[in-house]
Short mmCIF file of C-alpha atoms and ligand atoms in Angstrom, two decimals:
data_model
loop_
_atom_site.label_atom_id
_atom_site.label_comp_id
_atom_site.label_asym_id
_atom_site.label_seq_id
_atom_site.Cartn_x
_atom_site.Cartn_y
_atom_site.Cartn_z
CA MET A 528 55.05 114.72 14.24
CA ARG A 529 56.50 114.83 18.15
CA ILE A 530 54.79 112.50 20.06
CA PRO A 531 53.15 114.34 22.99
CA GLY A 532 54.20 113.48 26.53
CA PRO A 533 55.61 114.67 29.77
CA GLU A 534 59.05 116.57 29.98
CA PRO A 535 61.85 113.83 30.56
CA ARG A 536 62.93 114.04 34.11
CA ALA A 537 66.42 113.32 36.15
CA ASP A 538 65.20 110.07 37.74
CA GLY A 539 64.29 108.39 34.39
CA GLY A 540 60.48 108.57 35.27
CA VAL A 541 60.56 106.42 38.15
CA GLY A 542 59.14 108.90 40.36
CA ALA A 543 56.15 110.06 38.40
CA VAL A 544 55.29 106.27 37.97
CA ALA A 545 55.65 105.82 41.70
CA ALA A 546 53.51 109.00 42.63
CA ALA A 547 50.48 107.55 40.48
CA GLY A 548 50.67 104.11 42.69
CA GLY A 549 51.54 102.38 39.17
CA LEU A 550 52.21 101.65 35.88
CA HIS A 551 49.08 101.22 34.88
CA VAL A 552 47.25 104.09 36.77
CA TYR A 553 50.29 106.46 35.52
CA GLN A 554 49.25 105.23 31.82
CA LEU A 555 45.51 106.04 32.66
CA ARG A 556 46.51 109.99 33.25
CA LEU A 557 49.11 110.38 30.59
CA HIS A 558 46.50 109.00 28.10
CA ALA A 559 43.87 111.36 29.83
CA GLU A 560 46.04 114.43 29.44
CA TYR A 561 48.04 113.67 25.97
CA GLY A 562 45.45 111.70 24.08
CA PRO A 563 46.07 108.29 22.45
CA VAL A 564 49.58 108.37 21.90
CA VAL A 565 51.91 108.97 24.43
CA ARG A 566 55.75 109.11 24.66
CA PHE A 567 57.11 108.82 28.32
CA GLN A 568 60.06 107.56 30.41
CA LEU A 569 60.73 104.14 31.18
CA PRO A 570 63.62 102.94 32.48
CA GLY A 571 65.96 100.92 30.27
CA ALA A 572 63.98 102.17 27.32
CA GLU A 573 65.33 104.91 25.23
CA THR A 574 61.89 105.33 23.56
CA ALA A 575 58.65 104.23 25.32
CA VAL A 576 55.34 104.89 23.67
CA SER A 577 51.67 104.06 24.86
CA VAL A 578 48.80 103.22 22.86
CA ALA A 579 44.98 103.63 23.88
CA ASP A 580 43.51 103.71 20.43
CA PRO A 581 42.28 100.51 18.98
CA VAL A 582 42.26 101.56 15.49
CA LEU A 583 46.18 102.54 15.78
CA LEU A 584 46.84 99.54 17.89
CA GLU A 585 46.70 97.27 14.72
CA ALA A 586 49.53 98.90 13.22
CA THR A 587 51.75 97.13 15.65
CA ALA A 588 49.67 94.12 15.83
CA HIS A 589 52.06 92.25 14.14
CA ILE A 590 55.13 92.64 16.41
CA ASP A 591 56.59 89.77 17.69
CA LYS A 592 59.05 90.97 20.22
CA ARG A 593 58.90 91.45 23.88
CA PRO A 594 61.35 94.30 25.39
CA GLU A 595 63.79 92.21 27.42
CA ARG A 596 64.36 94.42 30.34
CA LEU A 597 60.80 94.63 31.36
CA PHE A 598 60.56 91.24 31.80
CA GLU A 599 64.49 89.94 33.03
CA PHE A 600 62.71 89.52 36.54
CA LEU A 601 61.39 86.08 35.22
CA ALA A 602 64.50 84.78 33.74
CA PRO A 603 65.69 83.18 36.98
CA LEU A 604 62.34 80.94 36.64
CA CYS A 605 63.81 79.84 33.41
CA GLU A 606 66.61 77.23 32.39
CA ALA A 607 66.37 77.07 28.66
CA GLY A 608 65.77 80.88 27.86
CA ASN A 609 63.28 83.23 29.18
CA LEU A 610 60.01 82.06 27.75
CA GLN A 611 58.30 85.92 27.92
CA VAL A 612 61.08 87.06 25.40
CA LEU A 613 62.02 83.90 23.28
CA PRO A 614 62.93 85.32 19.62
CA ALA A 615 60.57 84.80 17.13
CA ASP A 616 61.66 82.10 15.82
CA GLU A 617 62.14 79.91 18.84
CA HIS A 618 58.63 81.22 20.15
CA THR A 619 56.81 80.61 17.07
CA PRO A 620 56.71 77.00 17.26
CA TRP A 621 56.35 76.92 21.00
CA ARG A 622 53.35 79.04 20.98
CA ARG A 623 51.61 76.55 18.26
CA LEU A 624 52.24 73.64 20.71
CA LEU A 625 51.21 75.40 23.50
CA LEU A 626 47.61 76.46 21.64
CA SER A 627 47.36 72.64 20.35
CA VAL A 628 46.82 71.91 24.08
CA LEU A 629 45.54 74.90 25.76
CA ALA A 630 42.88 76.34 23.10
CA GLY A 631 41.51 72.73 22.33
CA ARG A 632 37.94 71.64 23.82
CA PRO A 633 39.54 68.35 24.46
CA SER A 634 41.37 69.14 27.04
CA HIS A 635 38.98 71.67 28.71
CA GLU A 636 36.49 68.88 28.47
CA ARG A 637 39.18 66.23 30.05
CA HIS A 638 39.95 68.45 32.88
CA PHE A 639 36.45 69.58 33.74
CA ALA A 640 35.39 67.41 36.41
CA ARG A 641 38.51 68.03 38.47
CA PHE A 642 38.02 71.49 37.91
CA THR A 643 34.38 71.39 39.43
CA ALA A 644 35.34 69.14 42.04
CA LEU A 645 37.69 71.96 43.19
CA THR A 646 35.61 74.40 43.12
CA THR A 647 33.12 72.55 45.14
CA GLU A 648 35.74 72.19 47.72
CA VAL A 649 36.08 75.86 48.22
CA ALA A 650 32.09 76.37 48.11
CA ASP A 651 31.76 73.55 50.51
CA ARG A 652 34.36 75.79 52.89
CA TRP A 653 32.52 78.65 52.32
CA ALA A 654 29.00 77.30 53.07
CA LYS A 655 30.40 76.41 56.65
CA ARG A 656 31.76 80.26 57.21
CA ALA A 657 28.52 81.36 56.44
CA GLY A 658 27.22 83.67 59.23
CA HIS A 659 30.94 83.86 60.72
CA GLY A 660 32.14 86.81 59.06
CA PRO A 661 33.56 87.57 55.45
CA VAL A 662 35.42 85.52 53.21
CA GLU A 663 38.63 86.63 51.85
CA LEU A 664 37.48 86.43 47.76
CA GLN A 665 41.28 87.27 46.12
CA LYS A 666 42.94 84.75 48.66
CA ASP A 667 40.98 82.01 48.30
CA LEU A 668 40.06 82.30 44.42
CA THR A 669 43.97 82.39 43.43
CA GLU A 670 44.77 79.62 45.53
CA LEU A 671 41.69 77.64 43.50
CA SER A 672 43.14 78.81 40.49
CA LEU A 673 46.55 77.24 41.26
CA ARG A 674 45.14 74.42 42.14
CA MET A 675 43.33 74.08 39.25
CA ILE A 676 46.17 74.72 36.54
CA CYS A 677 48.59 72.45 38.64
CA ALA A 678 45.83 69.71 38.08
CA TYR A 679 45.65 70.70 34.76
CA ALA A 680 49.53 70.99 34.09
CA LEU A 681 50.81 68.02 35.77
CA GLY A 682 47.51 65.87 35.63
CA GLY A 683 46.73 63.17 38.09
CA ASP A 684 50.58 61.73 38.54
CA VAL A 685 51.42 64.11 41.36
CA GLU A 686 51.89 62.77 44.67
CA ASP A 687 51.57 65.70 46.86
CA PRO A 688 49.52 68.32 45.00
CA ASP A 689 49.50 70.70 48.13
CA ARG A 690 53.15 70.56 48.63
CA VAL A 691 53.33 71.45 44.92
CA VAL A 692 50.79 74.57 45.56
CA THR A 693 52.95 75.68 48.47
CA ALA A 694 56.21 75.26 46.77
CA PHE A 695 54.93 77.35 43.57
CA GLU A 696 53.25 80.24 45.97
CA GLU A 697 56.92 80.36 48.09
CA VAL A 698 58.57 80.72 44.51
CA LEU A 699 56.16 83.58 43.69
CA THR A 700 56.19 85.45 46.64
CA GLU A 701 60.14 85.86 46.21
CA TYR A 702 60.34 86.34 42.82
CA LEU A 703 57.40 88.78 42.47
CA GLY A 704 58.57 90.20 45.76
CA ARG A 705 61.78 91.04 44.20
CA LEU A 706 60.30 92.95 41.59
CA TYR A 707 57.81 94.91 43.82
CA ARG A 708 60.36 95.51 46.92
CA THR A 709 61.76 99.07 47.29
CA PRO A 710 65.73 98.72 46.92
CA ALA A 711 66.25 99.56 50.79
CA ALA A 712 63.80 96.84 51.69
CA GLU A 713 65.54 94.72 49.49
CA ARG A 714 69.00 94.97 51.46
CA GLU A 715 67.26 93.69 54.58
CA GLU A 716 65.59 90.77 52.16
CA SER A 717 66.27 87.92 54.27
CA ARG A 718 68.40 85.32 52.70
CA LYS A 719 66.25 82.59 54.14
CA SER A 720 63.47 83.18 52.02
CA ALA A 721 65.69 83.56 48.98
CA GLU A 722 67.16 79.98 49.72
CA GLY A 723 63.60 78.48 50.56
CA ALA A 724 62.49 79.63 47.04
CA GLU A 725 65.51 77.93 45.59
CA GLU A 726 64.35 74.79 47.35
CA ALA A 727 60.76 74.89 46.21
CA LEU A 728 61.79 75.94 42.50
CA ALA A 729 64.19 72.55 42.52
CA TYR A 730 61.55 70.78 44.22
CA LEU A 731 58.93 71.93 41.38
CA ARG A 732 61.29 70.96 38.91
CA ALA A 733 61.79 67.54 40.19
CA VAL A 734 58.06 66.96 40.32
CA VAL A 735 57.83 67.84 36.57
CA ASP A 736 60.44 65.56 35.76
CA ARG A 737 59.08 62.60 37.35
CA VAL A 738 55.63 63.42 35.40
CA VAL A 739 57.85 63.76 32.40
CA VAL A 740 59.27 60.32 32.99
CA ALA A 741 55.96 58.58 33.94
CA ARG A 742 54.60 59.74 30.31
CA ARG A 743 57.80 58.37 28.37
CA ALA A 744 57.23 55.26 30.14
CA GLY A 745 53.35 55.10 29.75
CA GLY A 746 54.14 55.62 26.08
CA ARG A 747 51.01 57.26 25.49
CA VAL A 748 50.17 60.49 23.15
CA ASP A 749 47.63 62.14 24.33
CA ARG A 750 47.00 65.86 22.80
CA SER A 751 45.00 67.01 25.79
CA ASP A 752 47.32 67.03 28.26
CA LEU A 753 50.48 69.63 28.15
CA VAL A 754 53.37 67.82 29.66
CA GLY A 755 52.27 65.07 27.38
CA ALA A 756 52.28 66.96 23.83
CA LEU A 757 55.69 69.06 25.19
CA VAL A 758 57.03 65.30 25.32
CA ASP A 759 55.41 63.91 22.13
CA ALA A 760 57.19 67.16 20.39
CA GLY A 761 60.31 66.37 21.47
CA GLU A 762 61.04 69.45 23.51
CA ARG A 763 63.99 69.19 25.88
CA PRO A 764 63.37 68.65 29.63
CA ALA A 765 64.71 72.07 30.71
CA ARG A 766 61.99 73.41 28.14
CA ILE A 767 59.63 71.38 29.69
CA ARG A 768 60.07 72.44 32.77
CA ASP A 769 60.11 76.11 32.13
CA THR A 770 56.93 75.68 30.23
CA VAL A 771 55.03 74.15 33.27
CA MET A 772 56.72 76.98 35.26
CA MET A 773 55.41 79.83 32.71
CA THR A 774 51.99 77.99 32.44
CA MET A 775 51.17 78.17 35.90
CA LEU A 776 52.63 81.35 36.64
CA ALA A 777 50.65 82.98 33.61
CA ALA A 778 47.25 81.17 34.63
CA HIS A 779 47.24 81.51 38.41
CA HIS A 780 46.86 85.07 39.94
CA THR A 781 44.91 86.17 36.23
CA THR A 782 42.20 83.64 36.76
CA GLY A 783 41.74 84.03 40.38
CA VAL A 784 41.60 87.72 40.21
CA ALA A 785 39.24 87.74 37.54
CA VAL A 786 36.59 85.86 39.06
CA SER A 787 37.40 87.81 42.46
CA TRP A 788 36.56 91.26 40.75
CA THR A 789 33.78 89.90 38.85
CA LEU A 790 32.14 88.80 42.45
CA HIS A 791 33.12 92.60 43.62
CA LEU A 792 31.23 94.09 40.82
CA LEU A 793 28.32 91.75 41.31
CA GLY A 794 27.98 92.28 45.05
CA ARG A 795 27.53 96.10 44.14
CA HIS A 796 25.37 95.59 41.35
CA PRO A 797 22.38 93.14 43.09
CA GLU A 798 20.15 93.75 39.77
CA VAL A 799 22.87 92.21 37.29
CA ALA A 800 23.58 89.35 39.89
CA GLU A 801 20.05 88.97 39.91
CA ARG A 802 20.08 88.60 35.95
CA VAL A 803 22.94 86.05 36.25
CA THR A 804 21.31 83.93 38.71
CA GLU A 805 18.28 83.58 36.85
CA GLU A 806 20.21 82.42 34.01
CA LEU A 807 21.96 79.86 36.29
CA ASP A 808 18.64 78.54 37.24
CA ARG A 809 17.08 78.33 34.02
CA VAL A 810 20.02 76.36 32.55
CA LEU A 811 21.54 74.50 35.55
CA GLY A 812 17.87 73.60 36.98
CA ASP A 813 18.79 72.07 40.16
CA ARG A 814 22.04 70.97 39.37
CA ALA A 815 24.86 72.57 41.48
CA ALA A 816 27.39 73.03 38.45
CA PRO A 817 27.26 73.22 35.02
CA GLY A 818 28.27 70.51 32.56
CA TYR A 819 30.76 71.65 29.92
CA ALA A 820 28.33 71.94 27.16
CA ASP A 821 26.51 74.03 29.49
CA LEU A 822 28.96 77.03 29.35
CA ARG A 823 27.82 78.20 26.13
CA ARG A 824 24.18 78.76 26.98
CA LEU A 825 25.23 81.07 29.97
CA THR A 826 25.43 83.80 27.89
CA TYR A 827 24.88 86.59 30.19
CA LEU A 828 27.23 84.98 32.76
CA GLU A 829 29.93 85.37 29.74
CA MET A 830 29.09 88.85 29.23
CA VAL A 831 29.31 89.78 32.89
CA LEU A 832 32.78 88.44 32.89
CA LYS A 833 33.82 90.07 30.25
CA GLU A 834 32.55 93.65 31.32
CA ALA A 835 34.47 92.87 34.63
CA MET A 836 37.59 92.06 32.75
CA ARG A 837 37.43 95.65 30.86
CA LEU A 838 37.18 97.24 33.98
CA TYR A 839 39.70 95.22 35.68
CA PRO A 840 42.01 93.91 33.33
CA PRO A 841 43.74 90.99 35.02
CA GLY A 842 46.53 92.07 33.71
CA PRO A 843 46.87 95.69 33.00
CA TYR A 844 49.49 95.88 30.51
CA GLY A 845 51.60 94.43 28.07
CA ALA A 846 54.66 95.36 25.84
CA ARG A 847 56.69 94.73 22.49
CA GLU A 848 59.88 96.39 21.09
CA THR A 849 59.63 97.50 17.56
CA THR A 850 62.26 95.66 15.02
CA GLU A 851 61.72 98.45 12.18
CA ALA A 852 60.43 102.00 11.95
CA LEU A 853 56.56 101.93 12.33
CA ALA A 854 53.76 104.53 11.16
CA LEU A 855 51.23 104.99 13.63
CA GLY A 856 48.54 107.43 12.47
CA GLU A 857 50.29 110.67 12.29
CA TYR A 858 53.47 109.69 14.21
CA GLU A 859 56.74 107.56 13.30
CA ILE A 860 58.06 105.09 15.82
CA PRO A 861 61.77 104.40 15.86
CA ALA A 862 63.01 100.61 15.51
CA GLY A 863 64.08 99.60 18.89
CA ALA A 864 61.37 101.18 20.56
CA THR A 865 59.20 100.05 23.58
CA VAL A 866 55.42 100.06 22.54
CA PHE A 867 53.47 100.01 25.43
CA TYR A 868 49.85 98.25 25.45
CA PRO A 869 47.86 100.17 28.54
CA PHE A 870 44.97 97.56 28.51
CA TRP A 871 43.13 99.30 31.36
CA ALA A 872 43.44 102.87 29.49
CA VAL A 873 42.24 100.93 26.26
CA HIS A 874 39.19 99.60 27.86
CA MET A 875 38.55 102.94 29.57
CA ASN A 876 38.82 104.68 26.11
CA ALA A 877 35.65 106.80 26.25
CA ASP A 878 35.67 106.74 22.19
CA TYR A 879 34.60 103.42 22.16
CA TRP A 880 33.29 102.74 25.77
CA PRO A 881 30.33 105.43 26.77
CA GLU A 882 30.49 106.26 30.54
CA PRO A 883 33.48 104.01 30.36
CA GLU A 884 33.72 103.70 34.40
CA LYS A 885 29.99 102.24 34.68
CA PHE A 886 29.74 98.32 34.73
CA VAL A 887 27.57 97.62 32.13
CA PRO A 888 27.35 93.84 31.02
CA GLU A 889 25.25 94.89 28.02
CA ARG A 890 28.24 96.21 26.16
CA PHE A 891 28.88 92.55 25.16
CA THR A 892 26.12 91.55 23.41
CA PRO A 893 27.00 90.13 19.97
CA GLU A 894 25.56 93.73 18.01
CA GLU A 895 27.73 95.65 20.24
CA VAL A 896 30.61 93.83 20.09
CA ALA A 897 30.12 94.27 16.05
CA LYS A 898 30.32 97.80 16.21
CA ARG A 899 33.59 98.27 17.86
CA PRO A 900 37.34 97.88 16.43
CA ARG A 901 38.45 94.66 17.19
CA LEU A 902 41.45 95.65 19.58
CA ALA A 903 38.96 97.77 21.82
CA TYR A 904 38.93 95.09 24.01
CA ILE A 905 42.12 93.15 24.99
CA PRO A 906 42.22 91.67 28.42
CA PHE A 907 44.59 88.88 27.04
CA GLY A 908 46.44 90.75 24.92
CA LEU A 909 46.93 90.74 21.25
CA GLY A 910 49.15 89.35 18.11
CA PRO A 911 51.71 86.54 18.01
CA ARG A 912 52.32 87.08 21.83
CA GLY A 913 49.01 87.36 22.94
CA CYS A 914 47.37 84.71 25.60
CA GLU A 915 47.37 81.15 24.95
CA GLY A 916 45.69 80.39 27.71
CA ALA A 917 42.53 82.67 27.11
CA GLY A 918 40.18 79.95 25.97
CA LEU A 919 40.97 77.87 29.16
CA ALA A 920 40.63 81.00 31.27
CA MET A 921 37.31 81.69 30.07
CA VAL A 922 36.19 77.91 30.90
CA GLU A 923 37.58 77.97 34.23
CA ALA A 924 36.47 81.22 35.02
CA GLU A 925 32.80 80.59 34.17
CA LEU A 926 32.72 77.51 35.67
CA VAL A 927 33.72 78.65 39.26
CA LEU A 928 31.47 81.77 38.71
CA ALA A 929 28.69 79.29 37.83
CA VAL A 930 29.37 77.30 40.74
CA LEU A 931 29.57 80.24 43.51
CA LEU A 932 26.70 82.40 41.82
CA LYS A 933 24.13 79.06 41.89
CA ARG A 934 24.72 78.42 45.54
CA PHE A 935 25.65 81.83 47.34
CA ARG A 936 24.66 85.53 47.47
CA PHE A 937 27.59 88.22 47.94
CA ARG A 938 27.45 91.26 49.64
CA PRO A 939 30.20 94.11 50.15
CA VAL A 940 31.54 94.26 53.53
CA PRO A 941 30.51 97.84 54.80
CA GLY A 942 33.71 100.21 55.16
CA HIS A 943 35.91 97.54 53.45
CA GLU A 944 37.70 99.61 50.94
CA VAL A 945 38.94 97.75 47.65
CA ARG A 946 41.73 99.48 46.05
CA PRO A 947 43.27 97.89 42.80
CA ILE A 948 47.21 98.13 42.85
CA GLU A 949 49.32 96.82 40.23
CA ARG A 950 51.50 93.74 41.64
CA PHE A 951 51.97 91.72 38.35
CA VAL A 952 48.20 91.39 38.06
CA LEU A 953 45.62 94.01 38.93
CA TRP A 954 45.28 92.91 42.70
CA ALA A 955 43.11 94.29 45.35
CA ALA A 956 45.56 95.52 48.30
CA ASP A 957 43.72 94.51 50.87
CA ASP A 958 41.82 91.67 49.02
CA ILE A 959 38.42 91.72 48.18
CA ARG A 960 36.37 90.92 51.47
CA MET A 961 32.35 89.87 50.90
CA PHE A 962 29.94 88.20 52.88
CA VAL A 963 28.55 84.90 51.49
CA SER A 964 25.09 83.59 52.05
CA PRO A 965 23.50 80.67 50.76
CA ARG A 966 20.85 81.64 48.04
CA VAL A 967 18.61 78.72 49.25
CA PRO A 968 18.51 78.52 52.89
CA GLY A 969 19.14 74.77 54.46
C1 HEM B 663 41.90 85.89 32.55
C2 HEM B 663 42.83 85.00 33.02
C3 HEM B 663 44.35 85.52 32.07
C4 HEM B 663 44.14 86.49 31.80
C5 HEM B 663 43.40 87.97 32.03
C6 HEM B 663 45.39 86.43 31.07
C7 HEM B 663 46.10 87.88 29.92
C8 HEM B 663 47.41 87.93 29.57
C9 HEM B 663 48.02 88.57 29.05
C10 HEM B 663 47.58 90.01 29.20
C11 HEM B 663 48.86 88.14 28.32
C12 HEM B 663 49.97 88.74 27.63
C13 HEM B 663 49.96 89.20 26.40
C14 HEM B 663 50.42 90.13 25.68
O1 HEM B 663 51.78 90.25 25.82
O2 HEM B 663 49.87 90.68 24.62
C15 HEM B 663 49.08 86.75 28.52
C16 HEM B 663 50.22 85.89 28.53
C17 HEM B 663 50.27 84.73 28.37
N1 HEM B 663 49.12 84.00 28.95
FE1 HEM B 663 47.65 84.65 29.73
N2 HEM B 663 46.07 85.26 30.66
C18 HEM B 663 45.03 84.33 31.48
C19 HEM B 663 45.09 83.15 31.48
C20 HEM B 663 45.88 82.34 31.53
C21 HEM B 663 46.06 80.91 31.67
C22 HEM B 663 44.62 79.75 32.07
C23 HEM B 663 47.02 80.14 31.07
C24 HEM B 663 47.35 78.88 30.94
C25 HEM B 663 47.07 78.03 31.26
C26 HEM B 663 47.70 81.43 30.27
C27 HEM B 663 48.90 81.26 29.55
C28 HEM B 663 49.33 82.51 29.19
C29 HEM B 663 51.13 82.79 28.28
C30 HEM B 663 51.75 81.15 28.22
C31 HEM B 663 51.26 83.86 28.15
C32 HEM B 663 52.66 84.07 27.23
C33 HEM B 663 52.18 84.41 25.81
C34 HEM B 663 53.36 84.50 24.92
O3 HEM B 663 54.47 85.37 25.32
O4 HEM B 663 53.51 84.03 24.05
N3 HEM B 663 47.22 82.76 30.41
N4 HEM B 663 48.08 86.45 29.21
#
């Protein structure tokens, strides 16, 4: 059966995506109009199919290949092959190694005190701002998550963490800027910023090299240490440098926006915020921050975070390329097709999420979760290319939320419009500004 979708246009579909304000919104509209499986035009893909039905998605969950064209903008950040599109035989051992560190409790516990200290620094800064106008959540919280992942990936061996953070921001601004800049603006692109980004990239690579040398000299094998594990596994230096860059890239904006969107929603739902703080007071008592073991007792906070990532998935979509023909319900997808994962449209599928636009954390009680198909909720993607950092991200986000919500009340700024746009992650166009006031005066 022919897959439904809009008639092809001469511009290859670019105009329709731009008119919608980005691929994620375009997908939402396409699925609303044509149903759960839609064929659409995507530059560089002969056949592109978007799937917003969690049951049909199962048929794609084994695919271990990403379409190169969609991720080629990340190639300059890698020296030993673009990690986003590594062939399956190279990707599988790399993934296993990454998971052995990122998904393990020892690595989360080991970095927890440092994560708490970094979060407390932000909270102290905000405490001084209380009464002096709103804070910019997205800016401060994405920077916090960059500091956290820096500490996580590079450990305490870095001489100048501030410079690492600045250099990484410079690299990202340039490379993501290239992706989102219009061609006309691209021509005006200043050579200076490109050169600055090259220098910043070289600096970061040199920093990683120094950490590698220190690990080798130390001779210690520590499975909770990312660089240590890569060295121990005999990875070549270029692949280690690439892995650190890619991990920082994947971890940084995503975790920061997850926390920002959650606080945004809580600011608009004071009754939910109240329940979160009740739980925090009950579990933490007078303590300002949770210990690692407390996190699993913060069950309502976790439900709130999950519901926030349903409504605002930090990474709004993913993609695969079929290596053989695939049956998708009543449709047949040819080999070499791009299968698009519209995470946002999946999370807004009213068949599984009644009144999908409503913020209802109770959707994530174990009983409710058990009623839904496995892939109805996929903020971290799925299958062999799904996010290796999901466990770490949840730990980081819950810790940050716990510290901030224990200490502050968040209120929206009247008249400030919070508008989601796609900028590699689901970003708020003009930040998320909120008034922050201490919960316990004094
Ligand atoms: C809330 C935070 C985060 C979200 C929502 C998120 C989401 C995602 C998504 C949607 C993908 C693509 C998955 C797919 O194609 O199926 C991805 C990939 C990835 N993420 Fe995350 N991520 C987060 C945090 C992190 C963190 C903290 C790390 C590492 C420390 C990380 C490391 C990675 C890596 C390495 C990949 C590439 C996976 C591969 O190609 O095998 N992410 N993430």
